[in-house]
Tab-separated table of C-alpha atoms and ligand atoms in Angstrom:
chain	number	residue	atom	x	y	z
T	391	MET	CA	103.718	90.067	-78.806
T	392	ILE	CA	100.141	89.140	-79.694
T	393	PRO	CA	100.064	85.880	-81.632
T	394	ALA	CA	98.197	85.834	-84.961
T	395	LYS	CA	96.587	82.576	-86.012
T	396	SER	CA	97.225	80.794	-89.298
T	397	ALA	CA	94.327	79.792	-91.550
T	398	TYR	CA	94.626	76.258	-90.184
T	399	GLU	CA	94.478	77.475	-86.590
T	400	LEU	CA	91.509	79.730	-87.323
T	401	LYS	CA	89.642	76.827	-88.856
T	402	ALA	CA	90.226	74.744	-85.721
T	403	MET	CA	89.164	77.650	-83.498
T	404	ARG	CA	85.995	78.104	-85.540
T	405	GLU	CA	85.150	74.461	-84.839
T	406	ALA	CA	85.771	74.905	-81.111
T	407	GLY	CA	83.623	78.051	-81.136
T	408	VAL	CA	80.684	76.568	-83.028
T	409	LEU	CA	80.701	73.502	-80.807
T	410	LEU	CA	80.626	75.628	-77.652
T	411	ALA	CA	77.759	77.730	-79.023
T	412	ARG	CA	75.821	74.510	-79.806
T	413	ILE	CA	76.428	73.190	-76.304
T	414	VAL	CA	75.242	76.443	-74.772
T	415	ASP	CA	72.080	76.323	-76.877
T	416	LYS	CA	71.346	72.894	-75.422
T	417	ILE	CA	71.951	74.112	-71.869
T	418	ARG	CA	69.732	77.154	-72.398
T	419	GLY	CA	66.565	75.054	-72.413
T	420	LYS	CA	67.420	73.532	-69.016
T	421	ILE	CA	67.871	76.788	-67.158
T	422	LYS	CA	64.788	77.446	-65.081
T	423	THR	CA	63.543	77.933	-61.545
T	424	GLY	CA	64.346	74.987	-59.279
T	425	ILE	CA	67.447	73.625	-61.032
T	426	SER	CA	70.701	73.870	-59.071
T	427	THR	CA	73.875	75.299	-60.532
T	428	GLU	CA	75.535	71.944	-59.782
T	429	GLU	CA	72.993	70.202	-62.024
T	430	ILE	CA	73.697	72.743	-64.783
T	431	ASP	CA	77.408	72.045	-64.410
T	432	LYS	CA	76.795	68.305	-64.721
T	433	ILE	CA	74.691	68.778	-67.871
T	434	ALA	CA	77.357	71.021	-69.400
T	435	GLU	CA	80.185	68.628	-68.607
T	436	GLU	CA	78.329	65.666	-70.120
T	437	LEU	CA	77.581	67.603	-73.300
T	438	ILE	CA	81.191	68.755	-73.619
T	439	LEU	CA	82.659	65.270	-73.137
T	440	ARG	CA	80.087	63.632	-75.417
T	441	GLU	CA	81.290	65.892	-78.246
T	442	GLY	CA	84.897	64.861	-77.754
T	443	ALA	CA	85.875	68.199	-76.231
T	444	LEU	CA	87.276	68.953	-72.778
T	445	PRO	CA	85.969	71.355	-70.135
T	446	ALA	CA	88.697	73.988	-70.008
T	447	PHE	CA	87.882	75.361	-66.570
T	448	LYS	CA	87.850	72.064	-64.665
T	449	GLY	CA	91.094	71.787	-62.759
T	450	TYR	CA	92.329	75.138	-64.067
T	451	ARG	CA	94.404	76.401	-61.136
T	452	GLY	CA	92.308	73.970	-59.100
T	453	PHE	CA	88.855	75.227	-60.160
T	454	PRO	CA	86.479	72.391	-59.193
T	455	ALA	CA	83.837	72.539	-61.957
T	456	SER	CA	83.280	72.682	-65.726
T	457	VAL	CA	81.349	75.954	-65.710
T	458	CYS	CA	81.454	79.112	-63.648
T	459	ALA	CA	77.962	79.827	-62.340
T	460	SER	CA	77.647	83.235	-60.688
T	461	LEU	CA	74.397	84.504	-59.190
T	462	ASN	CA	73.183	88.068	-58.688
T	463	GLU	CA	75.949	90.076	-56.950
T	464	GLU	CA	78.514	87.413	-57.849
T	465	VAL	CA	80.513	88.815	-60.761
T	466	VAL	CA	82.566	85.868	-62.053
T	467	HIS	CA	84.106	82.542	-60.989
T	468	GLY	CA	81.055	81.315	-59.080
T	469	ILE	CA	81.434	77.678	-58.056
T	470	PRO	CA	78.405	75.519	-58.937
T	471	SER	CA	76.571	74.322	-55.824
T	472	GLY	CA	73.296	72.851	-54.589
T	473	ARG	CA	71.778	76.329	-54.601
T	474	CYS	CA	68.664	76.285	-56.790
T	475	LEU	CA	67.645	79.050	-59.174
T	476	LYS	CA	64.700	81.108	-58.031
T	477	ASP	CA	62.472	83.762	-59.497
T	478	GLY	CA	64.310	87.066	-59.847
T	479	ASP	CA	67.817	85.591	-60.003
T	480	LEU	CA	70.459	86.682	-62.483
T	481	LEU	CA	72.597	83.733	-63.547
T	482	LYS	CA	75.921	84.222	-65.316
T	483	LEU	CA	77.316	81.115	-66.948
T	484	ASP	CA	80.874	81.136	-68.251
T	485	ILE	CA	82.059	78.080	-70.183
T	486	GLY	CA	85.361	77.256	-71.836
T	487	ILE	CA	86.197	74.174	-73.861
T	488	SER	CA	89.114	72.821	-75.798
T	489	LEU	CA	88.616	70.851	-78.994
T	490	ASN	CA	91.562	69.296	-80.815
T	491	GLY	CA	93.911	71.487	-78.815
T	492	PHE	CA	92.141	74.825	-79.391
T	493	PHE	CA	90.109	76.781	-76.893
T	494	SER	CA	86.876	78.755	-77.032
T	495	ASP	CA	85.315	80.796	-74.254
T	496	TYR	CA	81.738	82.036	-73.952
T	497	ALA	CA	79.643	83.658	-71.224
T	498	PHE	CA	76.076	84.885	-70.978
T	499	THR	CA	73.581	86.149	-68.411
T	500	PHE	CA	70.144	84.676	-67.842
T	501	ALA	CA	67.159	86.306	-66.232
T	502	ILE	CA	65.321	83.744	-64.117
T	503	GLY	CA	61.609	84.515	-64.103
T	504	ASN	CA	60.738	88.098	-63.263
T	505	ILE	CA	63.767	90.247	-62.591
T	506	SER	CA	63.877	93.880	-61.539
T	507	GLY	CA	63.815	96.701	-64.089
T	508	ARG	CA	67.355	97.648	-63.132
T	509	ALA	CA	68.588	94.082	-63.636
T	510	ARG	CA	66.925	93.961	-67.040
T	511	ARG	CA	68.550	97.238	-68.088
T	512	LEU	CA	71.894	95.952	-66.793
T	513	ILE	CA	71.652	92.797	-68.910
T	514	GLU	CA	70.705	94.788	-72.015
T	515	ALA	CA	73.525	97.296	-71.450
T	516	THR	CA	76.128	94.545	-71.003
T	517	LYS	CA	74.987	92.691	-74.111
T	518	LYS	CA	75.060	95.906	-76.123
T	519	ALA	CA	78.504	96.819	-74.741
T	520	LEU	CA	79.865	93.476	-75.950
T	521	GLU	CA	78.368	94.093	-79.378
T	522	LEU	CA	79.948	97.564	-79.543
T	523	GLY	CA	83.301	96.212	-78.351
T	524	ILE	CA	83.268	93.460	-80.971
T	525	ARG	CA	82.583	96.033	-83.675
T	526	GLU	CA	85.967	97.647	-82.882
T	527	ALA	CA	87.854	94.337	-83.215
T	528	LYS	CA	89.177	95.106	-86.656
T	529	VAL	CA	92.474	95.384	-88.492
T	530	ASN	CA	94.386	98.638	-87.824
T	531	ASN	CA	92.305	99.602	-84.820
T	532	ARG	CA	94.057	99.739	-81.449
T	533	LEU	CA	93.266	97.256	-78.684
T	534	PHE	CA	91.845	99.866	-76.324
T	535	ASP	CA	89.379	101.031	-78.972
T	536	ILE	CA	87.513	97.869	-77.928
T	537	SER	CA	87.912	98.746	-74.247
T	538	TRP	CA	86.743	102.307	-74.734
T	539	ALA	CA	83.680	101.284	-76.757
T	540	ILE	CA	82.621	99.045	-73.885
T	541	GLN	CA	83.404	101.455	-71.065
T	542	SER	CA	81.861	104.542	-72.633
T	543	TYR	CA	78.606	102.770	-73.450
T	544	VAL	CA	78.315	101.111	-70.030
T	545	GLU	CA	78.953	104.377	-68.208
T	546	SER	CA	76.478	106.238	-70.448
T	547	GLN	CA	73.867	103.796	-69.143
T	548	GLY	CA	74.725	104.577	-65.510
T	549	PHE	CA	76.562	101.313	-64.794
T	550	SER	CA	80.243	100.510	-64.197
T	551	VAL	CA	82.773	98.111	-65.722
T	552	VAL	CA	84.686	95.770	-63.451
T	553	ARG	CA	88.425	96.568	-63.410
T	554	ASP	CA	89.856	93.523	-61.659
T	555	PHE	CA	89.004	91.042	-64.410
T	556	VAL	CA	89.595	91.408	-68.124
T	557	GLY	CA	89.229	89.630	-71.452
T	558	HIS	CA	92.180	87.925	-73.098
T	559	GLY	CA	93.774	86.477	-76.173
T	560	ILE	CA	92.876	82.832	-76.785
T	561	GLY	CA	94.127	79.994	-78.967
T	562	ARG	CA	96.149	76.911	-78.034
T	563	ASP	CA	95.916	78.283	-74.499
T	564	MET	CA	92.802	79.588	-72.839
T	565	HIS	CA	94.594	82.740	-71.732
T	566	GLU	CA	97.061	84.250	-74.197
T	567	PRO	CA	98.312	87.810	-74.581
T	568	PRO	CA	96.986	90.438	-74.678
T	569	GLU	CA	94.784	91.288	-71.730
T	570	VAL	CA	91.604	92.924	-73.029
T	571	PRO	CA	90.385	95.370	-70.378
T	572	ASN	CA	86.830	96.705	-70.470
T	573	PHE	CA	88.126	100.210	-69.823
T	574	GLY	CA	90.788	102.312	-71.519
T	575	GLN	CA	91.659	105.225	-73.742
T	576	PRO	CA	90.627	105.136	-77.404
T	577	HIS	CA	93.322	105.075	-80.138
T	578	SER	CA	95.803	103.467	-77.751
T	579	GLY	CA	97.224	100.032	-77.057
T	580	PRO	CA	98.673	97.467	-79.466
T	581	LEU	CA	97.698	97.541	-83.123
T	582	LEU	CA	95.128	94.907	-84.059
T	583	ARG	CA	96.158	92.612	-86.886
T	584	GLU	CA	94.533	89.946	-88.989
T	585	GLY	CA	94.476	86.531	-87.311
T	586	MET	CA	94.357	87.695	-83.696
T	587	VAL	CA	91.677	86.007	-81.619
T	588	LEU	CA	90.312	87.680	-78.511
T	589	ALA	CA	87.876	86.672	-75.789
T	590	ILE	CA	85.990	89.922	-75.222
T	591	GLU	CA	83.999	89.866	-72.006
T	592	PRO	CA	82.458	92.899	-70.336
T	593	MET	CA	81.610	92.338	-66.674
T	594	VAL	CA	79.273	95.138	-65.644
T	595	ASN	CA	78.098	96.094	-62.167
T	596	ALA	CA	74.833	97.894	-61.437
T	597	GLY	CA	76.618	99.941	-58.751
T	598	SER	CA	80.307	100.465	-58.120
T	599	TRP	CA	82.959	98.524	-60.087
T	600	GLN	CA	84.688	97.364	-56.947
T	601	VAL	CA	84.731	93.658	-56.158
T	602	ARG	CA	85.833	91.421	-53.338
T	603	ILE	CA	86.744	87.738	-53.334
T	604	SER	CA	84.579	85.333	-51.366
T	605	GLU	CA	85.860	83.020	-48.625
T	606	ASN	CA	86.027	80.177	-51.171
T	607	GLY	CA	89.010	81.950	-52.724
T	608	TRP	CA	87.396	82.039	-56.186
T	609	THR	CA	84.143	83.905	-56.478
T	610	ALA	CA	84.304	87.631	-57.141
T	611	LEU	CA	81.362	89.594	-55.742
T	612	ALA	CA	80.266	93.194	-56.182
T	613	LYS	CA	81.431	94.927	-53.011
T	614	ASP	CA	78.207	96.919	-52.715
T	615	GLY	CA	76.056	93.811	-53.103
T	616	LEU	CA	74.276	95.029	-56.241
T	617	GLU	CA	73.826	92.748	-59.234
T	618	SER	CA	76.349	92.159	-62.012
T	619	ALA	CA	76.084	90.929	-65.617
T	620	HIS	CA	78.593	89.252	-67.947
T	621	PHE	CA	78.637	88.414	-71.651
T	622	GLU	CA	81.540	87.007	-73.636
T	623	HIS	CA	82.358	85.910	-77.155
T	624	THR	CA	85.507	84.521	-78.732
T	625	VAL	CA	86.192	86.809	-81.697
T	626	ALA	CA	88.639	86.539	-84.606
T	627	ILE	CA	89.991	89.637	-86.337
T	628	THR	CA	89.793	88.963	-90.069
T	629	ALA	CA	90.343	90.994	-93.218
T	630	ALA	CA	86.565	91.048	-93.594
T	631	GLY	CA	86.046	92.410	-90.054
T	632	PRO	CA	85.311	90.857	-86.665
T	633	GLU	CA	84.121	87.261	-86.768
T	634	ILE	CA	82.321	85.834	-83.733
T	635	LEU	CA	83.541	82.247	-83.368
T	636	THR	CA	81.216	81.272	-80.526
T	637	LYS	CA	78.173	81.360	-82.732
T	638	VAL	CA	76.157	78.572	-84.368
X	1498	LIG	MG1	87.199	84.491	-70.782
């Protein structure tokens, strides 16, 4: 059963989404060559707490930080460290917060300095795939219409969607039903109804979709060592169409 949110709940989720988008905008300006991912995590955590929200990832199943910071071939769940950003890096930041008991979840990929042509195309393809997926998040569509929109576009660009990690429902919990895979058959899956809120998050690899987990037990890496990109929005399904909540 996929929970549908009441008008009250949607209002609260909108607030959590707008706040997260504002926080990310503030972080954006700090991301440059020479800063460590640990410093970015510290900045994010301070901003989140200052706004009266809570970092949703910190302590989640023992995750040690407020943001996931994944570099280059790291796909998701990178643990912030003293490693400094350098020219040519691809940084994926994934941030979740809770505000007044409601969660929002947002991820984006940054190009640090001059990145390769392939990395640039990968970022553009992933961003576009998210946009196309969101467009399918509408009443009376099926869940895997979203998945198919993402997968078919990504594959048409010569890249592959990660299978081991998926998007999810979101609300009073960070992870609610349903799972939102980035691959699937069109016109299948549960019917989408007004009031559902989904975190849609294509993770796209430049090479093969296969991943492995690092020795730290958290970080997923592309098995072939090629770069990966990730974008995510928290999206409400409304009578008027998809509404991106993680937007200023
Ligand atoms: Mg998520």
